[in-house]
Amino acid sequence: MQDILTISGPESTKNTFFNPGKSSPMILICAHFGNWEFAGQAYTLASGIPLLSVMRPFDNPKIGEYIVGSRAGGMHTVCDKKGAIRPMLTQLKEGKSVAFLVDQHAQEREGVLTTFFGHPARTHSSPALLHFKTGVPIVMMLCRKVSDNFKFEFIVEGPITVEPSGSKEEDIKNLMQKITYETEKVIRRYPEQWMWAHRRWLDINREKKD
């Protein structure tokens, strides 16, 4: 594994979360960055901990079957985002990890208002909700493609935390903003590796509020 994957980030984070046999579970924050399809299975090998990733079903079932077939495997499983809270809580209770892609637009009932590259964006609040309910740490992990010769780098940051404000709603919003900012910092360094082309922002080409 070391021949194809390096891990960059704080030594304490690497020792705590990427240390097979001794790793702690986490709420893993990813984005459509680099080779995110490789990231799930690679994480389980680098940490020794099973991972459950949340995903939206593909509109085309055949394409979805093909992609999920390569995305999942071994200790990496996926679940539909609809009704995902219960299996995620079970996963964390069993000492396993869960993963979220956080660079997608969230509907009003699902997310909180954040700022992403200077523009308002609504971000799913599930990572913060799970963190405050379970106490499991949140760690950002983006999988950068280093070369065409199957070389990758995990860029990790965390645990990502905020000081309690006394308001649960404010704490959730502040935490998701901090997560959004940490993701933005990496994308600014490697913009060519960010592959999300959908309408992420609320004020750009959005005909109606949702």
JSON list of C-alpha atoms in Angstrom, two decimals:
[
{"chain": "A", "resi": 1, "resn": "MET", "atom": "CA", "xyz": [0.00, 0.00, 0.00]},
{"chain": "A", "resi": 2, "resn": "GLN", "atom": "CA", "xyz": [2.86, 2.38, 0.81]},
{"chain": "A", "resi": 3, "resn": "ASP", "atom": "CA", "xyz": [4.08, 2.02, -2.78]},
{"chain": "A", "resi": 4, "resn": "ILE", "atom": "CA", "xyz": [0.97, 3.72, -4.14]},
{"chain": "A", "resi": 5, "resn": "LEU", "atom": "CA", "xyz": [-0.33, 5.86, -1.26]},
{"chain": "A", "resi": 6, "resn": "THR", "atom": "CA", "xyz": [1.20, 8.51, 0.98]},
{"chain": "A", "resi": 7, "resn": "ILE", "atom": "CA", "xyz": [-0.60, 10.31, 3.81]},
{"chain": "A", "resi": 8, "resn": "SER", "atom": "CA", "xyz": [0.04, 14.00, 4.45]},
{"chain": "A", "resi": 9, "resn": "GLY", "atom": "CA", "xyz": [-1.17, 15.80, 7.54]},
{"chain": "A", "resi": 10, "resn": "PRO", "atom": "CA", "xyz": [-0.52, 16.25, 11.27]},
{"chain": "A", "resi": 11, "resn": "GLU", "atom": "CA", "xyz": [1.48, 13.36, 12.74]},
{"chain": "A", "resi": 12, "resn": "SER", "atom": "CA", "xyz": [-0.96, 13.04, 15.63]},
{"chain": "A", "resi": 13, "resn": "THR", "atom": "CA", "xyz": [-3.85, 12.64, 13.18]},
{"chain": "A", "resi": 14, "resn": "LYS", "atom": "CA", "xyz": [-2.01, 10.01, 11.16]},
{"chain": "A", "resi": 15, "resn": "ASN", "atom": "CA", "xyz": [-1.04, 8.08, 14.30]},
{"chain": "A", "resi": 16, "resn": "THR", "atom": "CA", "xyz": [-4.57, 8.18, 15.68]},
{"chain": "A", "resi": 17, "resn": "PHE", "atom": "CA", "xyz": [-6.59, 7.41, 12.56]},
{"chain": "A", "resi": 18, "resn": "PHE", "atom": "CA", "xyz": [-4.23, 5.67, 10.10]},
{"chain": "A", "resi": 19, "resn": "ASN", "atom": "CA", "xyz": [-2.55, 3.10, 12.29]},
{"chain": "A", "resi": 20, "resn": "PRO", "atom": "CA", "xyz": [-3.90, -0.40, 11.50]},
{"chain": "A", "resi": 21, "resn": "GLY", "atom": "CA", "xyz": [-4.63, -2.33, 14.66]},
{"chain": "A", "resi": 22, "resn": "LYS", "atom": "CA", "xyz": [-4.70, 0.86, 16.74]},
{"chain": "A", "resi": 23, "resn": "SER", "atom": "CA", "xyz": [-6.76, 3.25, 14.60]},
{"chain": "A", "resi": 24, "resn": "SER", "atom": "CA", "xyz": [-9.73, 5.15, 15.99]},
{"chain": "A", "resi": 25, "resn": "PRO", "atom": "CA", "xyz": [-12.95, 5.41, 13.96]},
{"chain": "A", "resi": 26, "resn": "MET", "atom": "CA", "xyz": [-13.93, 8.72, 12.43]},
{"chain": "A", "resi": 27, "resn": "ILE", "atom": "CA", "xyz": [-16.54, 10.65, 10.53]},
{"chain": "A", "resi": 28, "resn": "LEU", "atom": "CA", "xyz": [-14.64, 11.01, 7.28]},
{"chain": "A", "resi": 29, "resn": "ILE", "atom": "CA", "xyz": [-15.12, 14.12, 5.16]},
{"chain": "A", "resi": 30, "resn": "CYS", "atom": "CA", "xyz": [-14.44, 13.80, 1.42]},
{"chain": "A", "resi": 31, "resn": "ALA", "atom": "CA", "xyz": [-15.22, 15.74, -1.76]},
{"chain": "A", "resi": 32, "resn": "HIS", "atom": "CA", "xyz": [-15.39, 15.06, -5.49]},
{"chain": "A", "resi": 33, "resn": "PHE", "atom": "CA", "xyz": [-11.65, 15.61, -5.58]},
{"chain": "A", "resi": 34, "resn": "GLY", "atom": "CA", "xyz": [-8.87, 13.59, -7.18]},
{"chain": "A", "resi": 35, "resn": "ASN", "atom": "CA", "xyz": [-9.76, 9.90, -7.16]},
{"chain": "A", "resi": 36, "resn": "TRP", "atom": "CA", "xyz": [-12.57, 9.78, -4.62]},
{"chain": "A", "resi": 37, "resn": "GLU", "atom": "CA", "xyz": [-13.69, 6.40, -5.99]},
{"chain": "A", "resi": 38, "resn": "PHE", "atom": "CA", "xyz": [-10.39, 4.92, -4.83]},
{"chain": "A", "resi": 39, "resn": "ALA", "atom": "CA", "xyz": [-10.48, 6.69, -1.46]},
{"chain": "A", "resi": 40, "resn": "GLY", "atom": "CA", "xyz": [-13.00, 4.48, 0.32]},
{"chain": "A", "resi": 41, "resn": "GLN", "atom": "CA", "xyz": [-11.29, 1.14, -0.12]},
{"chain": "A", "resi": 42, "resn": "ALA", "atom": "CA", "xyz": [-7.86, 2.73, 0.33]},
{"chain": "A", "resi": 43, "resn": "TYR", "atom": "CA", "xyz": [-8.97, 4.23, 3.65]},
{"chain": "A", "resi": 44, "resn": "THR", "atom": "CA", "xyz": [-9.96, 0.81, 5.01]},
{"chain": "A", "resi": 45, "resn": "LEU", "atom": "CA", "xyz": [-6.52, -0.56, 4.14]},
{"chain": "A", "resi": 46, "resn": "ALA", "atom": "CA", "xyz": [-4.66, 2.45, 5.55]},
{"chain": "A", "resi": 47, "resn": "SER", "atom": "CA", "xyz": [-6.66, 2.43, 8.81]},
{"chain": "A", "resi": 48, "resn": "GLY", "atom": "CA", "xyz": [-7.75, -1.18, 9.21]},
{"chain": "A", "resi": 49, "resn": "ILE", "atom": "CA", "xyz": [-11.29, 0.02, 9.98]},
{"chain": "A", "resi": 50, "resn": "PRO", "atom": "CA", "xyz": [-14.46, -0.77, 7.97]},
{"chain": "A", "resi": 51, "resn": "LEU", "atom": "CA", "xyz": [-16.11, 2.20, 6.26]},
{"chain": "A", "resi": 52, "resn": "LEU", "atom": "CA", "xyz": [-19.71, 2.99, 5.31]},
{"chain": "A", "resi": 53, "resn": "SER", "atom": "CA", "xyz": [-20.14, 5.69, 2.64]},
{"chain": "A", "resi": 54, "resn": "VAL", "atom": "CA", "xyz": [-23.39, 7.54, 1.99]},
{"chain": "A", "resi": 55, "resn": "MET", "atom": "CA", "xyz": [-24.44, 8.06, -1.63]},
{"chain": "A", "resi": 56, "resn": "ARG", "atom": "CA", "xyz": [-27.36, 9.19, -3.75]},
{"chain": "A", "resi": 57, "resn": "PRO", "atom": "CA", "xyz": [-28.64, 6.46, -6.09]},
{"chain": "A", "resi": 58, "resn": "PHE", "atom": "CA", "xyz": [-27.72, 6.93, -9.73]},
{"chain": "A", "resi": 59, "resn": "ASP", "atom": "CA", "xyz": [-30.49, 7.94, -12.12]},
{"chain": "A", "resi": 60, "resn": "ASN", "atom": "CA", "xyz": [-29.34, 5.16, -14.45]},
{"chain": "A", "resi": 61, "resn": "PRO", "atom": "CA", "xyz": [-29.36, 1.88, -12.46]},
{"chain": "A", "resi": 62, "resn": "LYS", "atom": "CA", "xyz": [-26.97, 0.14, -14.88]},
{"chain": "A", "resi": 63, "resn": "ILE", "atom": "CA", "xyz": [-24.37, 2.88, -14.56]},
{"chain": "A", "resi": 64, "resn": "GLY", "atom": "CA", "xyz": [-24.91, 2.88, -10.81]},
{"chain": "A", "resi": 65, "resn": "GLU", "atom": "CA", "xyz": [-24.38, -0.87, -10.62]},
{"chain": "A", "resi": 66, "resn": "TYR", "atom": "CA", "xyz": [-21.11, -0.58, -12.52]},
{"chain": "A", "resi": 67, "resn": "ILE", "atom": "CA", "xyz": [-19.73, 2.33, -10.46]},
{"chain": "A", "resi": 68, "resn": "VAL", "atom": "CA", "xyz": [-20.81, 0.99, -7.08]},
{"chain": "A", "resi": 69, "resn": "GLY", "atom": "CA", "xyz": [-19.26, -2.34, -8.01]},
{"chain": "A", "resi": 70, "resn": "SER", "atom": "CA", "xyz": [-15.85, -0.70, -8.26]},
{"chain": "A", "resi": 71, "resn": "ARG", "atom": "CA", "xyz": [-16.42, 1.75, -5.39]},
{"chain": "A", "resi": 72, "resn": "ALA", "atom": "CA", "xyz": [-17.38, -0.80, -2.73]},
{"chain": "A", "resi": 73, "resn": "GLY", "atom": "CA", "xyz": [-15.66, -4.01, -1.74]},
{"chain": "A", "resi": 74, "resn": "GLY", "atom": "CA", "xyz": [-13.72, -5.54, 1.10]},
{"chain": "A", "resi": 75, "resn": "MET", "atom": "CA", "xyz": [-14.40, -3.49, 4.22]},
{"chain": "A", "resi": 76, "resn": "HIS", "atom": "CA", "xyz": [-16.00, -0.62, 2.28]},
{"chain": "A", "resi": 77, "resn": "THR", "atom": "CA", "xyz": [-19.78, -0.60, 1.91]},
{"chain": "A", "resi": 78, "resn": "VAL", "atom": "CA", "xyz": [-22.23, 2.04, 0.66]},
{"chain": "A", "resi": 79, "resn": "CYS", "atom": "CA", "xyz": [-25.80, 2.97, 1.55]},
{"chain": "A", "resi": 80, "resn": "ASP", "atom": "CA", "xyz": [-28.55, 5.15, 0.13]},
{"chain": "A", "resi": 81, "resn": "LYS", "atom": "CA", "xyz": [-28.64, 8.60, 1.73]},
{"chain": "A", "resi": 82, "resn": "LYS", "atom": "CA", "xyz": [-32.39, 8.17, 2.27]},
{"chain": "A", "resi": 83, "resn": "GLY", "atom": "CA", "xyz": [-32.77, 6.65, 5.71]},
{"chain": "A", "resi": 84, "resn": "ALA", "atom": "CA", "xyz": [-29.00, 6.54, 6.23]},
{"chain": "A", "resi": 85, "resn": "ILE", "atom": "CA", "xyz": [-28.95, 7.92, 9.79]},
{"chain": "A", "resi": 86, "resn": "ARG", "atom": "CA", "xyz": [-29.78, 4.59, 11.46]},
{"chain": "A", "resi": 87, "resn": "PRO", "atom": "CA", "xyz": [-27.12, 2.49, 9.67]},
{"chain": "A", "resi": 88, "resn": "MET", "atom": "CA", "xyz": [-24.56, 5.26, 10.22]},
{"chain": "A", "resi": 89, "resn": "LEU", "atom": "CA", "xyz": [-25.28, 5.38, 13.95]},
{"chain": "A", "resi": 90, "resn": "THR", "atom": "CA", "xyz": [-25.00, 1.59, 14.10]},
{"chain": "A", "resi": 91, "resn": "GLN", "atom": "CA", "xyz": [-21.70, 1.73, 12.23]},
{"chain": "A", "resi": 92, "resn": "LEU", "atom": "CA", "xyz": [-20.23, 4.31, 14.63]},
{"chain": "A", "resi": 93, "resn": "LYS", "atom": "CA", "xyz": [-21.54, 2.42, 17.67]},
{"chain": "A", "resi": 94, "resn": "GLU", "atom": "CA", "xyz": [-19.67, -0.66, 16.44]},
{"chain": "A", "resi": 95, "resn": "GLY", "atom": "CA", "xyz": [-16.40, 1.27, 16.25]},
{"chain": "A", "resi": 96, "resn": "LYS", "atom": "CA", "xyz": [-16.44, 1.66, 12.47]},
{"chain": "A", "resi": 97, "resn": "SER", "atom": "CA", "xyz": [-16.19, 4.79, 10.31]},
{"chain": "A", "resi": 98, "resn": "VAL", "atom": "CA", "xyz": [-18.62, 6.63, 8.05]},
{"chain": "A", "resi": 99, "resn": "ALA", "atom": "CA", "xyz": [-17.90, 8.93, 5.09]},
{"chain": "A", "resi": 100, "resn": "PHE", "atom": "CA", "xyz": [-19.61, 11.91, 3.49]},
{"chain": "A", "resi": 101, "resn": "LEU", "atom": "CA", "xyz": [-19.03, 13.93, 0.32]},
{"chain": "A", "resi": 102, "resn": "VAL", "atom": "CA", "xyz": [-19.59, 17.52, 1.47]},
{"chain": "A", "resi": 103, "resn": "ASP", "atom": "CA", "xyz": [-19.30, 19.49, -1.77]},
{"chain": "A", "resi": 104, "resn": "GLN", "atom": "CA", "xyz": [-22.88, 18.87, -2.87]},
{"chain": "A", "resi": 105, "resn": "HIS", "atom": "CA", "xyz": [-25.85, 21.22, -2.65]},
{"chain": "A", "resi": 106, "resn": "ALA", "atom": "CA", "xyz": [-28.22, 20.41, 0.20]},
{"chain": "A", "resi": 107, "resn": "GLN", "atom": "CA", "xyz": [-31.90, 21.24, 0.27]},
{"chain": "A", "resi": 108, "resn": "GLU", "atom": "CA", "xyz": [-33.03, 23.60, 3.01]},
{"chain": "A", "resi": 109, "resn": "ARG", "atom": "CA", "xyz": [-34.36, 20.82, 5.26]},
{"chain": "A", "resi": 110, "resn": "GLU", "atom": "CA", "xyz": [-31.08, 18.90, 4.95]},
{"chain": "A", "resi": 111, "resn": "GLY", "atom": "CA", "xyz": [-28.41, 21.52, 5.39]},
{"chain": "A", "resi": 112, "resn": "VAL", "atom": "CA", "xyz": [-27.11, 24.80, 6.76]},
{"chain": "A", "resi": 113, "resn": "LEU", "atom": "CA", "xyz": [-25.99, 27.97, 5.04]},
{"chain": "A", "resi": 114, "resn": "THR", "atom": "CA", "xyz": [-22.22, 28.18, 4.53]},
{"chain": "A", "resi": 115, "resn": "THR", "atom": "CA", "xyz": [-19.82, 30.25, 2.46]},
{"chain": "A", "resi": 116, "resn": "PHE", "atom": "CA", "xyz": [-17.80, 28.41, -0.19]},
{"chain": "A", "resi": 117, "resn": "PHE", "atom": "CA", "xyz": [-15.28, 30.35, -2.30]},
{"chain": "A", "resi": 118, "resn": "GLY", "atom": "CA", "xyz": [-16.98, 33.58, -1.24]},
{"chain": "A", "resi": 119, "resn": "HIS", "atom": "CA", "xyz": [-20.46, 32.53, -2.33]},
{"chain": "A", "resi": 120, "resn": "PRO", "atom": "CA", "xyz": [-23.41, 31.28, -0.24]},
{"chain": "A", "resi": 121, "resn": "ALA", "atom": "CA", "xyz": [-23.88, 27.52, -0.41]},
{"chain": "A", "resi": 122, "resn": "ARG", "atom": "CA", "xyz": [-26.02, 25.10, 1.53]},
{"chain": "A", "resi": 123, "resn": "THR", "atom": "CA", "xyz": [-24.10, 22.18, 2.99]},
{"chain": "A", "resi": 124, "resn": "HIS", "atom": "CA", "xyz": [-25.44, 18.90, 4.40]},
{"chain": "A", "resi": 125, "resn": "SER", "atom": "CA", "xyz": [-25.43, 19.02, 8.21]},
{"chain": "A", "resi": 126, "resn": "SER", "atom": "CA", "xyz": [-25.35, 15.24, 8.81]},
{"chain": "A", "resi": 127, "resn": "PRO", "atom": "CA", "xyz": [-21.62, 15.07, 9.70]},
{"chain": "A", "resi": 128, "resn": "ALA", "atom": "CA", "xyz": [-22.05, 17.67, 12.45]},
{"chain": "A", "resi": 129, "resn": "LEU", "atom": "CA", "xyz": [-25.25, 16.06, 13.74]},
{"chain": "A", "resi": 130, "resn": "LEU", "atom": "CA", "xyz": [-23.54, 12.66, 14.01]},
{"chain": "A", "resi": 131, "resn": "HIS", "atom": "CA", "xyz": [-20.47, 14.17, 15.65]},
{"chain": "A", "resi": 132, "resn": "PHE", "atom": "CA", "xyz": [-22.43, 15.94, 18.36]},
{"chain": "A", "resi": 133, "resn": "LYS", "atom": "CA", "xyz": [-24.59, 12.88, 18.99]},
{"chain": "A", "resi": 134, "resn": "THR", "atom": "CA", "xyz": [-21.78, 10.29, 19.14]},
{"chain": "A", "resi": 135, "resn": "GLY", "atom": "CA", "xyz": [-18.61, 12.24, 19.93]},
{"chain": "A", "resi": 136, "resn": "VAL", "atom": "CA", "xyz": [-16.79, 10.51, 17.06]},
{"chain": "A", "resi": 137, "resn": "PRO", "atom": "CA", "xyz": [-14.15, 12.89, 15.62]},
{"chain": "A", "resi": 138, "resn": "ILE", "atom": "CA", "xyz": [-14.49, 14.49, 12.19]},
{"chain": "A", "resi": 139, "resn": "VAL", "atom": "CA", "xyz": [-11.46, 14.26, 9.89]},
{"chain": "A", "resi": 140, "resn": "MET", "atom": "CA", "xyz": [-11.14, 15.62, 6.36]},
{"chain": "A", "resi": 141, "resn": "MET", "atom": "CA", "xyz": [-9.46, 13.27, 3.88]},
{"chain": "A", "resi": 142, "resn": "LEU", "atom": "CA", "xyz": [-9.08, 14.21, 0.23]},
{"chain": "A", "resi": 143, "resn": "CYS", "atom": "CA", "xyz": [-7.48, 11.77, -2.19]},
{"chain": "A", "resi": 144, "resn": "ARG", "atom": "CA", "xyz": [-5.12, 13.62, -4.55]},
{"chain": "A", "resi": 145, "resn": "LYS", "atom": "CA", "xyz": [-3.92, 11.98, -7.74]},
{"chain": "A", "resi": 146, "resn": "VAL", "atom": "CA", "xyz": [-0.13, 12.35, -7.75]},
{"chain": "A", "resi": 147, "resn": "SER", "atom": "CA", "xyz": [0.69, 10.76, -11.11]},
{"chain": "A", "resi": 148, "resn": "ASP", "atom": "CA", "xyz": [-0.70, 8.58, -13.88]},
{"chain": "A", "resi": 149, "resn": "ASN", "atom": "CA", "xyz": [1.38, 5.72, -12.50]},
{"chain": "A", "resi": 150, "resn": "PHE", "atom": "CA", "xyz": [-1.22, 4.86, -9.81]},
{"chain": "A", "resi": 151, "resn": "LYS", "atom": "CA", "xyz": [0.23, 7.14, -7.15]},
{"chain": "A", "resi": 152, "resn": "PHE", "atom": "CA", "xyz": [-2.04, 8.91, -4.67]},
{"chain": "A", "resi": 153, "resn": "GLU", "atom": "CA", "xyz": [-1.87, 11.12, -1.60]},
{"chain": "A", "resi": 154, "resn": "PHE", "atom": "CA", "xyz": [-4.34, 11.35, 1.26]},
{"chain": "A", "resi": 155, "resn": "ILE", "atom": "CA", "xyz": [-4.46, 14.96, 2.40]},
{"chain": "A", "resi": 156, "resn": "VAL", "atom": "CA", "xyz": [-5.82, 14.82, 5.94]},
{"chain": "A", "resi": 157, "resn": "GLU", "atom": "CA", "xyz": [-6.78, 17.50, 8.43]},
{"chain": "A", "resi": 158, "resn": "GLY", "atom": "CA", "xyz": [-8.38, 17.24, 11.82]},
{"chain": "A", "resi": 159, "resn": "PRO", "atom": "CA", "xyz": [-9.98, 16.42, 14.05]},
{"chain": "A", "resi": 160, "resn": "ILE", "atom": "CA", "xyz": [-12.09, 19.40, 12.99]},
{"chain": "A", "resi": 161, "resn": "THR", "atom": "CA", "xyz": [-13.82, 20.93, 16.01]},
{"chain": "A", "resi": 162, "resn": "VAL", "atom": "CA", "xyz": [-15.48, 24.15, 17.17]},
{"chain": "A", "resi": 163, "resn": "GLU", "atom": "CA", "xyz": [-15.85, 25.76, 20.56]},
{"chain": "A", "resi": 164, "resn": "PRO", "atom": "CA", "xyz": [-19.37, 25.19, 21.97]},
{"chain": "A", "resi": 165, "resn": "SER", "atom": "CA", "xyz": [-21.49, 28.33, 21.77]},
{"chain": "A", "resi": 166, "resn": "GLY", "atom": "CA", "xyz": [-24.39, 27.18, 23.91]},
{"chain": "A", "resi": 167, "resn": "SER", "atom": "CA", "xyz": [-26.61, 26.87, 20.84]},
{"chain": "A", "resi": 168, "resn": "LYS", "atom": "CA", "xyz": [-26.82, 23.52, 19.07]},
{"chain": "A", "resi": 169, "resn": "GLU", "atom": "CA", "xyz": [-27.95, 25.11, 15.81]},
{"chain": "A", "resi": 170, "resn": "GLU", "atom": "CA", "xyz": [-25.08, 27.60, 15.89]},
{"chain": "A", "resi": 171, "resn": "ASP", "atom": "CA", "xyz": [-22.55, 24.87, 16.69]},
{"chain": "A", "resi": 172, "resn": "ILE", "atom": "CA", "xyz": [-23.75, 22.78, 13.73]},
{"chain": "A", "resi": 173, "resn": "LYS", "atom": "CA", "xyz": [-23.53, 25.75, 11.38]},
{"chain": "A", "resi": 174, "resn": "ASN", "atom": "CA", "xyz": [-20.07, 26.76, 12.65]},
{"chain": "A", "resi": 175, "resn": "LEU", "atom": "CA", "xyz": [-18.73, 23.22, 12.34]},
{"chain": "A", "resi": 176, "resn": "MET", "atom": "CA", "xyz": [-20.03, 22.77, 8.80]},
{"chain": "A", "resi": 177, "resn": "GLN", "atom": "CA", "xyz": [-18.54, 26.14, 7.85]},
{"chain": "A", "resi": 178, "resn": "LYS", "atom": "CA", "xyz": [-15.17, 25.07, 9.22]},
{"chain": "A", "resi": 179, "resn": "ILE", "atom": "CA", "xyz": [-15.38, 21.78, 7.31]},
{"chain": "A", "resi": 180, "resn": "THR", "atom": "CA", "xyz": [-16.30, 23.70, 4.15]},
{"chain": "A", "resi": 181, "resn": "TYR", "atom": "CA", "xyz": [-13.35, 26.05, 4.64]},
{"chain": "A", "resi": 182, "resn": "GLU", "atom": "CA", "xyz": [-10.86, 23.18, 5.13]},
{"chain": "A", "resi": 183, "resn": "THR", "atom": "CA", "xyz": [-12.13, 21.56, 1.92]},
{"chain": "A", "resi": 184, "resn": "GLU", "atom": "CA", "xyz": [-11.86, 24.86, 0.07]},
{"chain": "A", "resi": 185, "resn": "LYS", "atom": "CA", "xyz": [-8.23, 25.30, 1.18]},
{"chain": "A", "resi": 186, "resn": "VAL", "atom": "CA", "xyz": [-7.19, 22.04, -0.49]},
{"chain": "A", "resi": 187, "resn": "ILE", "atom": "CA", "xyz": [-9.20, 22.76, -3.65]},
{"chain": "A", "resi": 188, "resn": "ARG", "atom": "CA", "xyz": [-7.45, 26.15, -3.90]},
{"chain": "A", "resi": 189, "resn": "ARG", "atom": "CA", "xyz": [-4.11, 24.33, -3.95]},
{"chain": "A", "resi": 190, "resn": "TYR", "atom": "CA", "xyz": [-5.19, 21.77, -6.57]},
{"chain": "A", "resi": 191, "resn": "PRO", "atom": "CA", "xyz": [-8.18, 23.26, -8.45]},
{"chain": "A", "resi": 192, "resn": "GLU", "atom": "CA", "xyz": [-7.65, 20.96, -11.44]},
{"chain": "A", "resi": 193, "resn": "GLN", "atom": "CA", "xyz": [-8.51, 17.97, -9.26]},
{"chain": "A", "resi": 194, "resn": "TRP", "atom": "CA", "xyz": [-11.92, 19.22, -8.11]},
{"chain": "A", "resi": 195, "resn": "MET", "atom": "CA", "xyz": [-14.45, 17.50, -10.35]},
{"chain": "A", "resi": 196, "resn": "TRP", "atom": "CA", "xyz": [-17.79, 18.80, -9.14]},
{"chain": "A", "resi": 197, "resn": "ALA", "atom": "CA", "xyz": [-19.62, 20.53, -12.00]},
{"chain": "A", "resi": 198, "resn": "HIS", "atom": "CA", "xyz": [-23.13, 20.88, -10.58]},
{"chain": "A", "resi": 199, "resn": "ARG", "atom": "CA", "xyz": [-24.66, 24.07, -9.23]},
{"chain": "A", "resi": 200, "resn": "ARG", "atom": "CA", "xyz": [-23.00, 24.20, -5.82]},
{"chain": "A", "resi": 201, "resn": "TRP", "atom": "CA", "xyz": [-23.85, 27.82, -5.01]},
{"chain": "A", "resi": 202, "resn": "LEU", "atom": "CA", "xyz": [-27.17, 29.41, -4.14]},
{"chain": "A", "resi": 203, "resn": "ASP", "atom": "CA", "xyz": [-26.54, 32.62, -6.10]},
{"chain": "A", "resi": 204, "resn": "ILE", "atom": "CA", "xyz": [-25.31, 31.19, -9.41]},
{"chain": "A", "resi": 205, "resn": "ASN", "atom": "CA", "xyz": [-27.69, 29.98, -12.15]},
{"chain": "A", "resi": 206, "resn": "ARG", "atom": "CA", "xyz": [-30.31, 28.97, -9.63]},
{"chain": "A", "resi": 207, "resn": "GLU", "atom": "CA", "xyz": [-33.80, 29.85, -10.85]},
{"chain": "A", "resi": 208, "resn": "LYS", "atom": "CA", "xyz": [-35.62, 29.33, -7.59]},
{"chain": "A", "resi": 209, "resn": "LYS", "atom": "CA", "xyz": [-34.91, 28.90, -3.92]},
{"chain": "A", "resi": 210, "resn": "ASP", "atom": "CA", "xyz": [-35.28, 25.43, -2.47]}
]
